[in-house]
PDB file of C-alpha atoms in Angstrom:
ATOM      1  CA  MET A   1      54.119 -98.806 -69.136  1.00  0.00           C
ATOM      2  CA  ILE A   2      54.302 -95.781 -71.226  1.00  0.00           C
ATOM      3  CA  GLU A   3      51.863 -92.951 -70.288  1.00  0.00           C
ATOM      4  CA  PRO A   4      49.800 -91.632 -73.119  1.00  0.00           C
ATOM      5  CA  ILE A   5      50.854 -88.263 -74.243  1.00  0.00           C
ATOM      6  CA  ASN A   6      48.328 -85.477 -73.586  1.00  0.00           C
ATOM      7  CA  ALA A   7      47.941 -83.279 -76.532  1.00  0.00           C
ATOM      8  CA  HIS A   8      47.367 -80.305 -74.235  1.00  0.00           C
ATOM      9  CA  GLY A   9      50.386 -80.901 -72.152  1.00  0.00           C
ATOM     10  CA  PRO A  10      50.937 -82.650 -68.898  1.00  0.00           C
ATOM     11  CA  HIS A  11      48.077 -80.867 -67.223  1.00  0.00           C
ATOM     12  CA  GLY A  12      45.482 -81.591 -69.861  1.00  0.00           C
ATOM     13  CA  PRO A  13      43.292 -79.069 -71.498  1.00  0.00           C
ATOM     14  CA  HIS A  14      43.327 -76.922 -68.267  1.00  0.00           C
ATOM     15  CA  GLY A  15      47.000 -76.499 -67.764  1.00  0.00           C
ATOM     16  CA  PRO A  16      48.798 -74.110 -65.570  1.00  0.00           C
ATOM     17  CA  HIS A  17      47.633 -71.122 -67.541  1.00  0.00           C
ATOM     18  CA  ASP A  18      43.995 -72.001 -67.105  1.00  0.00           C
ATOM     19  CA  ALA A  19      44.542 -72.729 -63.421  1.00  0.00           C
ATOM     20  CA  ASN A  20      46.038 -69.300 -62.837  1.00  0.00           C
ATOM     21  CA  GLU A  21      43.179 -67.709 -64.575  1.00  0.00           C
ATOM     22  CA  ALA A  22      40.803 -69.671 -62.429  1.00  0.00           C
ATOM     23  CA  ASN A  23      42.639 -68.686 -59.290  1.00  0.00           C
ATOM     24  CA  SER A  24      42.714 -65.073 -60.324  1.00  0.00           C
ATOM     25  CA  THR A  25      39.042 -65.199 -61.097  1.00  0.00           C
ATOM     26  CA  ASN A  26      38.240 -66.743 -57.722  1.00  0.00           C
ATOM     27  CA  ASN A  27      40.329 -64.213 -55.781  1.00  0.00           C
ATOM     28  CA  VAL A  28      38.712 -61.005 -57.158  1.00  0.00           C
ATOM     29  CA  ASN A  29      35.193 -61.067 -55.544  1.00  0.00           C
ATOM     30  CA  PRO A  30      36.038 -61.900 -51.888  1.00  0.00           C
ATOM     31  CA  PRO A  31      38.233 -58.848 -51.273  1.00  0.00           C
ATOM     32  CA  SER A  32      35.601 -56.607 -52.892  1.00  0.00           C
ATOM     33  CA  GLU A  33      32.807 -57.951 -50.669  1.00  0.00           C
ATOM     34  CA  ALA A  34      34.975 -57.633 -47.586  1.00  0.00           C
ATOM     35  CA  ASN A  35      35.632 -54.010 -48.376  1.00  0.00           C
ATOM     36  CA  GLU A  36      31.979 -53.342 -48.846  1.00  0.00           C
ATOM     37  CA  VAL A  37      31.185 -55.063 -45.554  1.00  0.00           C
ATOM     38  CA  ASN A  38      33.914 -53.174 -43.801  1.00  0.00           C
ATOM     39  CA  GLN A  39      32.687 -49.942 -45.313  1.00  0.00           C
ATOM     40  CA  ALA A  40      29.148 -50.779 -44.292  1.00  0.00           C
ATOM     41  CA  ILE A  41      30.298 -51.554 -40.752  1.00  0.00           C
ATOM     42  CA  GLU A  42      32.295 -48.399 -40.572  1.00  0.00           C
ATOM     43  CA  THR A  43      29.397 -46.395 -41.947  1.00  0.00           C
ATOM     44  CA  THR A  44      27.037 -47.962 -39.418  1.00  0.00           C
ATOM     45  CA  GLN A  45      29.447 -47.306 -36.608  1.00  0.00           C
ATOM     46  CA  ALA A  46      29.899 -43.761 -37.812  1.00  0.00           C
ATOM     47  CA  ILE A  47      26.161 -43.260 -37.936  1.00  0.00           C
ATOM     48  CA  LYS A  48      25.832 -44.718 -34.422  1.00  0.00           C
ATOM     49  CA  ALA A  49      28.638 -42.499 -33.217  1.00  0.00           C
ATOM     50  CA  ILE A  50      27.033 -39.428 -34.782  1.00  0.00           C
ATOM     51  CA  THR A  51      23.675 -40.427 -33.341  1.00  0.00           C
ATOM     52  CA  THR A  52      25.260 -40.949 -29.920  1.00  0.00           C
ATOM     53  CA  ILE A  53      27.064 -37.641 -30.086  1.00  0.00           C
ATOM     54  CA  THR A  54      23.891 -35.898 -31.200  1.00  0.00           C
ATOM     55  CA  THR A  55      21.947 -37.534 -28.385  1.00  0.00           C
ATOM     56  CA  ILE A  56      24.607 -36.568 -25.883  1.00  0.00           C
ATOM     57  CA  LYS A  57      24.578 -33.006 -27.159  1.00  0.00           C
ATOM     58  CA  ALA A  58      20.810 -32.895 -27.069  1.00  0.00           C
ATOM     59  CA  ASN A  59      20.744 -34.281 -23.550  1.00  0.00           C
ATOM     60  CA  ARG A  60      23.457 -31.880 -22.456  1.00  0.00           C
ATOM     61  CA  THR A  61      21.634 -28.981 -24.079  1.00  0.00           C
ATOM     62  CA  GLY A  62      18.440 -30.041 -22.331  1.00  0.00           C
ATOM     63  CA  ARG A  63      20.219 -30.287 -18.990  1.00  0.00           C
ATOM     64  CA  GLU A  64      21.852 -26.939 -19.570  1.00  0.00           C
ATOM     65  CA  LYS A  65      18.520 -25.411 -20.461  1.00  0.00           C
ATOM     66  CA  ARG A  66      16.959 -26.913 -17.357  1.00  0.00           C
ATOM     67  CA  SER A  67      19.896 -25.707 -15.266  1.00  0.00           C
ATOM     68  CA  ILE A  68      19.678 -22.243 -16.744  1.00  0.00           C
ATOM     69  CA  GLY A  69      15.917 -22.208 -16.181  1.00  0.00           C
ATOM     70  CA  ALA A  70      16.371 -23.312 -12.567  1.00  0.00           C
ATOM     71  CA  LEU A  71      19.079 -20.685 -12.064  1.00  0.00           C
ATOM     72  CA  ARG A  72      16.838 -18.005 -13.515  1.00  0.00           C
ATOM     73  CA  ARG A  73      14.038 -19.046 -11.196  1.00  0.00           C
ATOM     74  CA  VAL A  74      16.414 -18.845  -8.222  1.00  0.00           C
ATOM     75  CA  VAL A  75      17.637 -15.418  -9.331  1.00  0.00           C
ATOM     76  CA  ASP A  76      14.056 -14.213  -9.777  1.00  0.00           C
ATOM     77  CA  ARG A  77      13.146 -15.523  -6.337  1.00  0.00           C
ATOM     78  CA  VAL A  78      16.183 -13.888  -4.721  1.00  0.00           C
ATOM     79  CA  ARG A  79      15.402 -10.662  -6.556  1.00  0.00           C
ATOM     80  CA  ALA A  80      11.805 -10.795  -5.375  1.00  0.00           C
ATOM     81  CA  LEU A  81      12.901 -11.504  -1.799  1.00  0.00           C
ATOM     82  CA  THR A  82      15.446  -8.668  -1.966  1.00  0.00           C
ATOM     83  CA  THR A  83      12.854  -6.263  -3.314  1.00  0.00           C
ATOM     84  CA  TRP A  84      10.394  -7.319  -0.624  1.00  0.00           C
ATOM     85  CA  GLY A  85      13.059  -6.948   2.020  1.00  0.00           C
ATOM     86  CA  LEU A  86      13.943  -3.465   0.823  1.00  0.00           C
ATOM     87  CA  CYS A  87      10.297  -2.464   0.738  1.00  0.00           C
ATOM     88  CA  ALA A  88       9.758  -3.907   4.194  1.00  0.00           C
ATOM     89  CA  GLY A  89      12.869  -2.132   5.481  1.00  0.00           C
ATOM     90  CA  VAL A  90      11.770   1.181   4.027  1.00  0.00           C
ATOM     91  CA  ALA A  91       8.283   0.677   5.433  1.00  0.00           C
ATOM     92  CA  VAL A  92       9.705  -0.054   8.886  1.00  0.00           C
ATOM     93  CA  LEU A  93      12.021   2.956   8.644  1.00  0.00           C
ATOM     94  CA  VAL A  94       9.221   5.256   7.565  1.00  0.00           C
ATOM     95  CA  ALA A  95       6.958   3.850  10.247  1.00  0.00           C
ATOM     96  CA  GLY A  96       9.722   4.322  12.808  1.00  0.00           C
ATOM     97  CA  CYS A  97      10.169   7.947  11.767  1.00  0.00           C
ATOM     98  CA  ALA A  98       6.496   8.773  11.437  1.00  0.00           C
ATOM     99  CA  ALA A  99       4.872   6.750  14.176  1.00  0.00           C
ATOM    100  CA  PRO A 100       5.269   7.840  17.800  1.00  0.00           C
ATOM    101  CA  MET A 101       7.705   5.690  19.707  1.00  0.00           C
ATOM    102  CA  SER A 102       6.782   3.978  22.934  1.00  0.00           C
ATOM    103  CA  SER A 103       7.420   5.982  26.083  1.00  0.00           C
ATOM    104  CA  ALA A 104       9.797   3.312  27.371  1.00  0.00           C
ATOM    105  CA  SER A 105      12.207   3.852  24.458  1.00  0.00           C
ATOM    106  CA  LEU A 106      12.242   7.681  24.670  1.00  0.00           C
ATOM    107  CA  THR A 107      14.579   9.845  26.734  1.00  0.00           C
ATOM    108  CA  ARG A 108      12.797  12.830  28.271  1.00  0.00           C
ATOM    109  CA  PHE A 109      14.408  16.218  28.991  1.00  0.00           C
ATOM    110  CA  ASP A 110      13.329  19.451  30.656  1.00  0.00           C
ATOM    111  CA  LEU A 111      15.044  22.722  31.521  1.00  0.00           C
ATOM    112  CA  GLY A 112      16.318  21.400  34.832  1.00  0.00           C
ATOM    113  CA  PRO A 113      15.307  22.495  38.312  1.00  0.00           C
ATOM    114  CA  PRO A 114      14.550  26.215  38.587  1.00  0.00           C
ATOM    115  CA  PRO A 115      17.208  28.230  40.425  1.00  0.00           C
ATOM    116  CA  THR A 116      16.404  29.181  43.977  1.00  0.00           C
ATOM    117  CA  PRO A 117      16.482  32.991  44.371  1.00  0.00           C
ATOM    118  CA  ALA A 118      18.438  34.405  47.275  1.00  0.00           C
ATOM    119  CA  ASN A 119      15.382  36.209  48.643  1.00  0.00           C
ATOM    120  CA  LEU A 120      13.691  32.839  49.197  1.00  0.00           C
ATOM    121  CA  VAL A 121      16.476  31.694  51.493  1.00  0.00           C
ATOM    122  CA  ALA A 122      17.278  34.775  53.572  1.00  0.00           C
ATOM    123  CA  PRO A 123      13.738  35.372  54.946  1.00  0.00           C
ATOM    124  CA  VAL A 124      13.568  31.758  56.076  1.00  0.00           C
ATOM    125  CA  ALA A 125      16.759  32.190  58.081  1.00  0.00           C
ATOM    126  CA  SER A 126      15.608  35.479  59.611  1.00  0.00           C
ATOM    127  CA  ALA A 127      12.213  34.044  60.439  1.00  0.00           C
ATOM    128  CA  ALA A 128      13.633  30.999  62.205  1.00  0.00           C
ATOM    129  CA  PRO A 129      13.598  32.504  65.764  1.00  0.00           C
ATOM    130  CA  ALA A 130       9.983  33.564  65.363  1.00  0.00           C
ATOM    131  CA  ILE A 131       9.045  30.142  64.129  1.00  0.00           C
ATOM    132  CA  ARG A 132      10.722  28.481  67.070  1.00  0.00           C
ATOM    133  CA  GLY A 133       9.007  30.830  69.534  1.00  0.00           C
ATOM    134  CA  SER A 134       5.512  30.515  68.134  1.00  0.00           C
ATOM    135  CA  ASN A 135       5.718  26.928  66.841  1.00  0.00           C
ATOM    136  CA  ALA A 136       4.127  28.246  63.617  1.00  0.00           C
ATOM    137  CA  ALA A 137       4.840  26.556  60.280  1.00  0.00           C
ATOM    138  CA  VAL A 138       6.175  28.900  57.607  1.00  0.00           C
ATOM    139  CA  THR A 139       6.225  27.378  54.127  1.00  0.00           C
ATOM    140  CA  THR A 140       8.340  28.394  51.150  1.00  0.00           C
ATOM    141  CA  SER A 141       5.250  29.615  49.325  1.00  0.00           C
ATOM    142  CA  ASP A 142       4.408  31.912  52.238  1.00  0.00           C
ATOM    143  CA  VAL A 143       7.890  33.412  52.144  1.00  0.00           C
ATOM    144  CA  ALA A 144       7.746  33.764  48.373  1.00  0.00           C
ATOM    145  CA  ALA A 145       4.361  35.487  48.589  1.00  0.00           C
ATOM    146  CA  ALA A 146       5.670  37.856  51.242  1.00  0.00           C
ATOM    147  CA  GLY A 147       8.651  38.829  49.107  1.00  0.00           C
ATOM    148  CA  ALA A 148       6.726  39.095  45.873  1.00  0.00           C
ATOM    149  CA  LEU A 149       4.568  42.042  46.789  1.00  0.00           C
ATOM    150  CA  ARG A 150       7.132  44.753  46.067  1.00  0.00           C
ATOM    151  CA  LEU A 151       6.113  45.296  42.401  1.00  0.00           C
ATOM    152  CA  SER A 152       2.731  45.514  40.752  1.00  0.00           C
ATOM    153  CA  PRO A 153       1.157  42.240  39.540  1.00  0.00           C
ATOM    154  CA  LEU A 154       1.562  41.117  35.956  1.00  0.00           C
ATOM    155  CA  LYS A 155      -0.430  38.778  33.754  1.00  0.00           C
ATOM    156  CA  VAL A 156       1.769  36.497  31.687  1.00  0.00           C
ATOM    157  CA  VAL A 157       0.953  34.436  28.628  1.00  0.00           C
ATOM    158  CA  VAL A 158       3.345  32.592  26.299  1.00  0.00           C
ATOM    159  CA  ASN A 159       2.438  31.752  22.714  1.00  0.00           C
ATOM    160  CA  ALA A 160       4.374  29.617  20.261  1.00  0.00           C
ATOM    161  CA  PRO A 161       4.042  28.374  16.676  1.00  0.00           C
ATOM    162  CA  SER A 162       2.674  24.876  16.237  1.00  0.00           C
ATOM    163  CA  TRP A 163       6.110  23.306  15.739  1.00  0.00           C
ATOM    164  CA  LEU A 164       7.131  24.528  19.207  1.00  0.00           C
ATOM    165  CA  ASP A 165       3.861  23.494  20.828  1.00  0.00           C
ATOM    166  CA  SER A 166       4.811  19.801  20.938  1.00  0.00           C
ATOM    167  CA  ASP A 167       7.412  17.733  22.797  1.00  0.00           C
ATOM    168  CA  THR A 168       9.720  17.409  19.766  1.00  0.00           C
ATOM    169  CA  ILE A 169      13.375  18.432  20.177  1.00  0.00           C
ATOM    170  CA  TYR A 170      14.575  20.318  17.114  1.00  0.00           C
ATOM    171  CA  TYR A 171      18.089  20.906  15.826  1.00  0.00           C
ATOM    172  CA  ARG A 172      19.381  22.778  12.803  1.00  0.00           C
ATOM    173  CA  LEU A 173      22.209  21.808  10.456  1.00  0.00           C
ATOM    174  CA  PRO A 174      24.812  24.359   9.322  1.00  0.00           C
ATOM    175  CA  ALA A 175      23.840  26.877   6.655  1.00  0.00           C
ATOM    176  CA  ARG A 176      26.115  25.167   4.117  1.00  0.00           C
ATOM    177  CA  ASP A 177      23.921  22.070   4.475  1.00  0.00           C
ATOM    178  CA  GLY A 178      20.748  23.986   3.742  1.00  0.00           C
ATOM    179  CA  ASP A 179      19.996  25.166   7.295  1.00  0.00           C
ATOM    180  CA  GLN A 180      17.583  22.266   7.656  1.00  0.00           C
ATOM    181  CA  ALA A 181      15.491  21.766  10.784  1.00  0.00           C
ATOM    182  CA  ARG A 182      15.412  18.169  11.990  1.00  0.00           C
ATOM    183  CA  VAL A 183      14.231  16.306  15.063  1.00  0.00           C
ATOM    184  CA  TYR A 184      15.806  13.796  17.433  1.00  0.00           C
ATOM    185  CA  ALA A 185      14.251  10.364  16.963  1.00  0.00           C
ATOM    186  CA  ASN A 186      14.653   8.936  20.485  1.00  0.00           C
ATOM    187  CA  SER A 187      14.571  12.102  22.617  1.00  0.00           C
ATOM    188  CA  ARG A 188      11.654  14.308  23.637  1.00  0.00           C
ATOM    189  CA  TRP A 189      10.894  17.230  25.900  1.00  0.00           C
ATOM    190  CA  LEU A 190       8.992  16.473  29.062  1.00  0.00           C
ATOM    191  CA  ALA A 191       6.441  19.054  27.880  1.00  0.00           C
ATOM    192  CA  SER A 192       6.270  21.439  24.945  1.00  0.00           C
ATOM    193  CA  PRO A 193       8.981  24.128  24.799  1.00  0.00           C
ATOM    194  CA  ALA A 194       6.243  26.770  25.118  1.00  0.00           C
ATOM    195  CA  ARG A 195       5.024  25.221  28.389  1.00  0.00           C
ATOM    196  CA  LEU A 196       8.546  24.723  29.757  1.00  0.00           C
ATOM    197  CA  PHE A 197       9.493  28.301  28.874  1.00  0.00           C
ATOM    198  CA  GLU A 198       6.333  29.726  30.437  1.00  0.00           C
ATOM    199  CA  ASP A 199       6.778  27.779  33.679  1.00  0.00           C
ATOM    200  CA  ARG A 200      10.369  28.972  33.982  1.00  0.00           C
ATOM    201  CA  LEU A 201       9.380  32.567  33.129  1.00  0.00           C
ATOM    202  CA  ARG A 202       6.658  32.612  35.767  1.00  0.00           C
ATOM    203  CA  ALA A 203       9.146  31.366  38.346  1.00  0.00           C
ATOM    204  CA  ALA A 204      11.640  34.062  37.381  1.00  0.00           C
ATOM    205  CA  LEU A 205       9.094  36.911  37.423  1.00  0.00           C
ATOM    206  CA  SER A 206       7.428  35.794  40.642  1.00  0.00           C
ATOM    207  CA  VAL A 207      10.575  36.675  42.562  1.00  0.00           C
ATOM    208  CA  ASP A 208       9.686  40.376  42.457  1.00  0.00           C
ATOM    209  CA  ARG A 209       5.957  40.498  41.710  1.00  0.00           C
ATOM    210  CA  PRO A 210       2.723  38.469  41.696  1.00  0.00           C
ATOM    211  CA  VAL A 211       2.332  36.620  38.379  1.00  0.00           C
ATOM    212  CA  LEU A 212      -1.224  36.020  37.233  1.00  0.00           C
ATOM    213  CA  SER A 213      -2.824  33.918  34.517  1.00  0.00           C
ATOM    214  CA  ALA A 214      -4.450  35.506  31.479  1.00  0.00           C
ATOM    215  CA  GLY A 215      -7.988  34.926  32.772  1.00  0.00           C
ATOM    216  CA  ASP A 216      -7.396  36.199  36.290  1.00  0.00           C
ATOM    217  CA  PRO A 217     -10.021  38.848  37.241  1.00  0.00           C
ATOM    218  CA  THR A 218      -7.417  40.966  39.011  1.00  0.00           C
ATOM    219  CA  ALA A 219      -6.678  44.267  37.275  1.00  0.00           C
ATOM    220  CA  ALA A 220      -3.078  44.103  36.051  1.00  0.00           C
ATOM    221  CA  PRO A 221      -0.931  44.847  33.002  1.00  0.00           C
ATOM    222  CA  ALA A 222      -0.264  41.949  30.676  1.00  0.00           C
ATOM    223  CA  LEU A 223       2.911  40.557  29.163  1.00  0.00           C
ATOM    224  CA  ARG A 224       2.583  38.484  26.013  1.00  0.00           C
ATOM    225  CA  VAL A 225       5.658  36.506  24.935  1.00  0.00           C
ATOM    226  CA  GLU A 226       5.976  34.933  21.489  1.00  0.00           C
ATOM    227  CA  LEU A 227       8.480  32.083  21.463  1.00  0.00           C
ATOM    228  CA  GLU A 228      10.017  32.395  17.979  1.00  0.00           C
ATOM    229  CA  GLU A 229      13.044  30.082  18.136  1.00  0.00           C
ATOM    230  CA  PHE A 230      13.973  27.240  20.438  1.00  0.00           C
ATOM    231  CA  ALA A 231      16.445  24.857  18.809  1.00  0.00           C
ATOM    232  CA  GLN A 232      19.959  23.457  18.853  1.00  0.00           C
ATOM    233  CA  TYR A 233      22.189  24.943  16.137  1.00  0.00           C
ATOM    234  CA  PHE A 234      25.053  22.852  14.757  1.00  0.00           C
ATOM    235  CA  ASP A 235      28.071  24.787  13.454  1.00  0.00           C
ATOM    236  CA  SER A 236      29.924  21.532  12.736  1.00  0.00           C
ATOM    237  CA  THR A 237      29.616  17.850  13.576  1.00  0.00           C
ATOM    238  CA  SER A 238      31.142  18.440  17.013  1.00  0.00           C
ATOM    239  CA  MET A 239      30.108  22.015  17.874  1.00  0.00           C
ATOM    240  CA  SER A 240      26.590  23.246  18.574  1.00  0.00           C
ATOM    241  CA  ARG A 241      24.696  25.803  20.622  1.00  0.00           C
ATOM    242  CA  GLY A 242      21.235  26.352  22.022  1.00  0.00           C
ATOM    243  CA  VAL A 243      19.378  29.353  20.586  1.00  0.00           C
ATOM    244  CA  VAL A 244      16.271  30.957  22.086  1.00  0.00           C
ATOM    245  CA  GLN A 245      14.505  33.982  20.613  1.00  0.00           C
ATOM    246  CA  ILE A 246      11.366  35.717  21.873  1.00  0.00           C
ATOM    247  CA  ARG A 247       9.234  38.744  21.078  1.00  0.00           C
ATOM    248  CA  ALA A 248       7.784  40.409  24.180  1.00  0.00           C
ATOM    249  CA  THR A 249       4.827  42.817  24.149  1.00  0.00           C
ATOM    250  CA  LEU A 250       3.604  44.739  27.198  1.00  0.00           C
ATOM    251  CA  PHE A 251      -0.046  45.874  27.411  1.00  0.00           C
ATOM    252  CA  ASP A 252      -2.006  47.994  29.833  1.00  0.00           C
ATOM    253  CA  GLY A 253      -5.509  46.846  29.083  1.00  0.00           C
ATOM    254  CA  THR A 254      -5.804  47.205  25.320  1.00  0.00           C
ATOM    255  CA  LYS A 255      -3.082  49.857  25.193  1.00  0.00           C
ATOM    256  CA  LEU A 256       0.268  48.787  23.752  1.00  0.00           C
ATOM    257  CA  LEU A 257       3.050  50.009  26.030  1.00  0.00           C
ATOM    258  CA  ALA A 258       6.231  48.470  24.605  1.00  0.00           C
ATOM    259  CA  GLN A 259       7.577  45.670  22.466  1.00  0.00           C
ATOM    260  CA  THR A 260      11.013  44.118  21.969  1.00  0.00           C
ATOM    261  CA  THR A 261      12.778  41.102  20.476  1.00  0.00           C
ATOM    262  CA  LEU A 262      15.343  39.282  22.580  1.00  0.00           C
ATOM    263  CA  ARG A 263      17.732  36.501  21.659  1.00  0.00           C
ATOM    264  CA  ALA A 264      20.235  34.444  23.631  1.00  0.00           C
ATOM    265  CA  GLN A 265      22.437  31.440  22.978  1.00  0.00           C
ATOM    266  CA  ALA A 266      24.645  29.095  24.976  1.00  0.00           C
ATOM    267  CA  PRO A 267      27.257  26.544  23.834  1.00  0.00           C
ATOM    268  CA  ALA A 268      26.459  22.823  24.065  1.00  0.00           C
ATOM    269  CA  GLU A 269      28.954  20.586  25.854  1.00  0.00           C
ATOM    270  CA  THR A 270      28.073  17.565  23.688  1.00  0.00           C
ATOM    271  CA  ALA A 271      26.768  17.285  20.137  1.00  0.00           C
ATOM    272  CA  ASP A 272      23.624  15.333  21.037  1.00  0.00           C
ATOM    273  CA  ALA A 273      20.182  15.788  22.542  1.00  0.00           C
ATOM    274  CA  ALA A 274      21.499  15.896  26.111  1.00  0.00           C
ATOM    275  CA  GLY A 275      23.983  18.649  25.280  1.00  0.00           C
ATOM    276  CA  GLY A 276      21.390  20.516  23.243  1.00  0.00           C
ATOM    277  CA  THR A 277      18.763  20.546  25.983  1.00  0.00           C
ATOM    278  CA  ARG A 278      21.278  21.773  28.563  1.00  0.00           C
ATOM    279  CA  ALA A 279      22.361  24.529  26.185  1.00  0.00           C
ATOM    280  CA  LEU A 280      18.720  25.507  25.600  1.00  0.00           C
ATOM    281  CA  ALA A 281      18.148  25.633  29.360  1.00  0.00           C
ATOM    282  CA  ALA A 282      21.087  28.033  29.716  1.00  0.00           C
ATOM    283  CA  ALA A 283      19.873  30.139  26.772  1.00  0.00           C
ATOM    284  CA  THR A 284      16.384  30.235  28.307  1.00  0.00           C
ATOM    285  CA  ALA A 285      17.786  31.564  31.579  1.00  0.00           C
ATOM    286  CA  ALA A 286      19.799  34.187  29.681  1.00  0.00           C
ATOM    287  CA  VAL A 287      16.925  35.460  27.559  1.00  0.00           C
ATOM    288  CA  GLN A 288      14.575  35.575  30.537  1.00  0.00           C
ATOM    289  CA  LYS A 289      17.146  37.608  32.446  1.00  0.00           C
ATOM    290  CA  GLN A 290      17.145  40.083  29.539  1.00  0.00           C
ATOM    291  CA  LEU A 291      13.353  40.152  29.690  1.00  0.00           C
ATOM    292  CA  VAL A 292      13.286  40.893  33.414  1.00  0.00           C
ATOM    293  CA  GLN A 293      15.751  43.750  32.888  1.00  0.00           C
ATOM    294  CA  TRP A 294      13.662  45.093  30.001  1.00  0.00           C
ATOM    295  CA  LEU A 295      10.500  45.030  32.117  1.00  0.00           C
ATOM    296  CA  ALA A 296      12.119  47.020  34.943  1.00  0.00           C
ATOM    297  CA  GLY A 297      10.422  50.415  35.125  1.00  0.00           C
ATOM    298  CA  ARG A 298       8.023  49.609  32.260  1.00  0.00           C
ATOM    299  CA  VAL A 299       5.245  47.811  34.132  1.00  0.00           C
ATOM    300  CA  PRO A 300       2.823  50.445  35.373  1.00  0.00           C
ATOM    301  CA  ALA A 301       0.598  50.292  38.399  1.00  0.00           C
ATOM    302  CA  PRO A 302      -2.916  49.076  37.590  1.00  0.00           C
ATOM    303  CA  SER A 303      -4.716  51.936  35.819  1.00  0.00           C
ATOM    304  CA  ASP A 304      -8.339  52.670  35.200  1.00  0.00           C
ATOM    305  CA  THR A 305      -7.948  51.214  31.699  1.00  0.00           C
ATOM    306  CA  THR A 306      -6.593  47.998  33.149  1.00  0.00           C
ATOM    307  CA  ARG A 307      -9.438  47.796  35.685  1.00  0.00           C
ATOM    308  CA  ALA A 308     -12.012  48.288  32.959  1.00  0.00           C
ATOM    309  CA  SER A 309     -10.564  45.549  30.791  1.00  0.00           C
ATOM    310  CA  ALA A 310     -10.217  43.230  33.770  1.00  0.00           C
ATOM    311  CA  GLN A 311     -13.957  43.099  34.142  1.00  0.00           C
ATOM    312  CA  SER A 312     -14.141  41.195  30.853  1.00  0.00           C
ATOM    313  CA  ARG A 313     -11.012  39.178  31.689  1.00  0.00           C
ATOM    314  CA  ALA A 314      -9.699  40.082  28.282  1.00  0.00           C
ATOM    315  CA  LEU A 315      -6.097  39.843  27.189  1.00  0.00           C
ATOM    316  CA  PRO A 316      -4.862  41.212  23.845  1.00  0.00           C
ATOM    317  CA  GLY A 317      -4.935  38.392  21.342  1.00  0.00           C
ATOM    318  CA  ALA A 318      -1.947  36.582  19.979  1.00  0.00           C
ATOM    319  CA  SER A 319      -0.324  37.794  16.814  1.00  0.00           C
ATOM    320  CA  PRO A 320      -1.277  36.076  13.544  1.00  0.00           C
ATOM    321  CA  ALA A 321       2.156  34.387  13.410  1.00  0.00           C
ATOM    322  CA  SER A 322       1.484  32.494  16.610  1.00  0.00           C
ATOM    323  CA  GLY A 323       0.124  29.006  16.225  1.00  0.00           C
ATOM    324  CA  ALA A 324      -0.567  28.183  19.896  1.00  0.00           C
ATOM    325  CA  SER A 325      -3.478  29.443  21.927  1.00  0.00           C
ATOM    326  CA  ALA A 326      -2.937  31.663  24.948  1.00  0.00           C
ATOM    327  CA  ARG A 327      -2.436  29.931  28.255  1.00  0.00           C
TER     328      ARG A 327
END
């Protein structure tokens, strides 16, 4: 059977040309939509990524801010504690320097035992046979009194400025450091330097004469001693010396007889309070020896003027420079 011939060709009115056009028409839209979808997805993902990154940055910034805030608070607290600690330390230091320390933590010094004069030993030896024969008790004070009647009696008073009328031990720095006077923190005198000096002076003078107090009614000349310097002098960090200076005035009643200034010093074995006090003890002995020599031949026998003033128990007053009252 013969097929009818198609006027439009074997494929009819929609031959291959029309089919290609149809195929090309059908294939244009899908790729375009896919691209838009892909672009939309990518845009969404990009937005999410940006949002995530922004959130992460915001969170990190917040954490950093919180960390920095916490660190600042810690620094402020440490600074406050440090400041409080410094203030407390300064307060304790000032209190330690200003407030008196307990007696248990202080080291006390004096001028040492007074030397025993030879005339206190010899009479005891010579009096031994008599003591054995009579069974009588002869004391050291009796012997001292017997040997102390060779010279006329003398009233003695020692004055000192206020800074030497306490138990503080003073030392001085070298002149290149301002010649500053300072005190030992953990060391003290057993009594004030004025009292220690007076006790030692009375012991030294009583070897040759009776020594009386200022208010004693006995008629006698008077010796007034002003203690002007009593300190340890440092020439360097390892070398120091004890320095003692006095001004002595001799009166017969209200009459001024003589006046002098004496000074003595002695090297310190150690550059501390112990070495300084030993040096001051040696300087005290030296200056008192000078004083005894100066008094030799100057102390008169009790005169009518002395007897008249003794009735009122008066002693010439201390000089204006003296800060301590007469003893």
